[in-house]
Amino acid sequence: MYNCGFIKFKKIRDKYGALTPIESKYDLPFEIKRVYYITEVEKNVTRGFHSHRKLHQILLCLNGTVKICVKNSKEEEIYELNDSSVGLYIGPLIWREMFDFSEGAVLLVLASEYYDESDYIRNYDFYLEEANKLFKE
Ligand code: TYD
């Protein structure tokens, strides 16, 4: 989908377990400025409900599974994160909703910018206005 899609990272397995390295310069389309993670999400909770104006992010589910519904003004898709070495890249002006967190799910987010509330679009109608402009260009 436009501005959104899976990125597969390396998974180095040995008899001691598995390790996934992620280096901005080699593995990502942006430099990481911020990392945060979401835990303890109860069943039937959906979160997100926003888009960003400039932020690029990669979402990785390090434990368990989670589904991400992404939308723009023309397309909508549901991605399931169920492998800790497969991230979902979400670029600017993509609406996202995260749901179906499994018990103990850990959602890690790598972000291109520091936290900035003014970069959020939290109202879906305002979002559609912005996204429509983008697709008319
Ligand atoms: P929010 O982005 O609304 O979470 P989600 O989209 O996953 O539902 O953030 C929840 C709260 O955490 C909100 O009060 C803002 C705060 N927050 C920070 O302080 N720093 C951050 O880097 C992020 C992502 C959120």
PDB file of N, CA and C and ligand atoms in Angstrom, residues 34 36 38 47-48 50 98 115 117 120 122, ligand 1:
ATOM      1  N   ARG A  34      13.703   8.144  18.117  1.00  0.00           N
ATOM      2  CA  ARG A  34      12.878   7.801  19.289  1.00  0.00           C
ATOM      3  C   ARG A  34      12.444   6.354  19.180  1.00  0.00           C
ATOM      4  N   TYR A  36       9.709   3.687  21.297  1.00  0.00           N
ATOM      5  CA  TYR A  36       8.765   3.464  22.396  1.00  0.00           C
ATOM      6  C   TYR A  36       8.111   2.113  22.198  1.00  0.00           C
ATOM      7  N   ILE A  38       4.655  -0.519  23.389  1.00  0.00           N
ATOM      8  CA  ILE A  38       3.300  -0.608  23.938  1.00  0.00           C
ATOM      9  C   ILE A  38       3.118  -2.013  24.487  1.00  0.00           C
ATOM     10  N   ARG A  47      -6.232   0.900  19.611  1.00  0.00           N
ATOM     11  CA  ARG A  47      -5.599   2.192  19.847  1.00  0.00           C
ATOM     12  C   ARG A  47      -5.006   2.742  18.559  1.00  0.00           C
ATOM     13  N   GLY A  48      -4.444   3.922  18.632  1.00  0.00           N
ATOM     14  CA  GLY A  48      -3.962   4.560  17.410  1.00  0.00           C
ATOM     15  C   GLY A  48      -4.943   5.655  17.042  1.00  0.00           C
ATOM     16  N   HIS A  50      -5.001   7.678  14.541  1.00  0.00           N
ATOM     17  CA  HIS A  50      -4.368   8.932  14.128  1.00  0.00           C
ATOM     18  C   HIS A  50      -3.459   8.693  12.929  1.00  0.00           C
ATOM     19  N   MET A  98      -4.485   0.028  15.818  1.00  0.00           N
ATOM     20  CA  MET A  98      -3.868  -1.230  16.251  1.00  0.00           C
ATOM     21  C   MET A  98      -4.874  -1.987  17.109  1.00  0.00           C
ATOM     22  N   TYR A 115       9.011  13.079  19.972  1.00  0.00           N
ATOM     23  CA  TYR A 115       7.570  13.204  20.179  1.00  0.00           C
ATOM     24  C   TYR A 115       7.127  14.649  19.962  1.00  0.00           C
ATOM     25  N   GLU A 117       3.318  16.477  19.537  1.00  0.00           N
ATOM     26  CA  GLU A 117       1.859  16.341  19.412  1.00  0.00           C
ATOM     27  C   GLU A 117       1.333  17.096  18.181  1.00  0.00           C
ATOM     28  N   TYR A 120       0.574  15.154  14.975  1.00  0.00           N
ATOM     29  CA  TYR A 120      -0.543  14.196  14.933  1.00  0.00           C
ATOM     30  C   TYR A 120      -1.759  14.795  14.228  1.00  0.00           C
ATOM     31  N   ARG A 122      -5.525  13.686  14.668  1.00  0.00           N
ATOM     32  CA  ARG A 122      -6.305  12.717  15.444  1.00  0.00           C
ATOM     33  C   ARG A 122      -7.777  12.695  15.050  1.00  0.00           C
TER      34      ARG A 122
HETATM   35  P1  TYD B   1      -0.670   7.892  21.554  1.00  0.00           P
HETATM   36  O1  TYD B   1       0.289   8.275  20.463  1.00  0.00           O
HETATM   37  O2  TYD B   1      -2.013   8.523  21.550  1.00  0.00           O
HETATM   38  O3  TYD B   1      -0.827   6.305  21.584  1.00  0.00           O
HETATM   39  P2  TYD B   1      -1.573   5.323  20.530  1.00  0.00           P
HETATM   40  O4  TYD B   1      -1.578   6.011  19.217  1.00  0.00           O
HETATM   41  O5  TYD B   1      -0.759   4.082  20.546  1.00  0.00           O
HETATM   42  O6  TYD B   1      -2.946   5.063  21.034  1.00  0.00           O
HETATM   43  O7  TYD B   1       0.059   8.162  22.936  1.00  0.00           O
HETATM   44  C1  TYD B   1      -0.509   7.834  24.181  1.00  0.00           C
HETATM   45  C2  TYD B   1       0.013   8.802  25.218  1.00  0.00           C
HETATM   46  O8  TYD B   1       1.435   8.728  25.341  1.00  0.00           O
HETATM   47  C3  TYD B   1      -0.306  10.254  24.870  1.00  0.00           C
HETATM   48  O9  TYD B   1      -0.639  10.901  26.087  1.00  0.00           O
HETATM   49  C4  TYD B   1       0.981  10.807  24.356  1.00  0.00           C
HETATM   50  C5  TYD B   1       2.026  10.002  25.088  1.00  0.00           C
HETATM   51  N1  TYD B   1       3.264   9.777  24.295  1.00  0.00           N
HETATM   52  C6  TYD B   1       4.462  10.359  24.718  1.00  0.00           C
HETATM   53  O10 TYD B   1       4.527  11.061  25.732  1.00  0.00           O
HETATM   54  N2  TYD B   1       5.598  10.118  23.991  1.00  0.00           N
HETATM   55  C7  TYD B   1       5.587   9.353  22.876  1.00  0.00           C
HETATM   56  O11 TYD B   1       6.649   9.165  22.231  1.00  0.00           O
HETATM   57  C8  TYD B   1       4.337   8.768  22.449  1.00  0.00           C
HETATM   58  C9  TYD B   1       4.269   7.918  21.221  1.00  0.00           C
HETATM   59  C10 TYD B   1       3.208   9.007  23.188  1.00  0.00           C
END
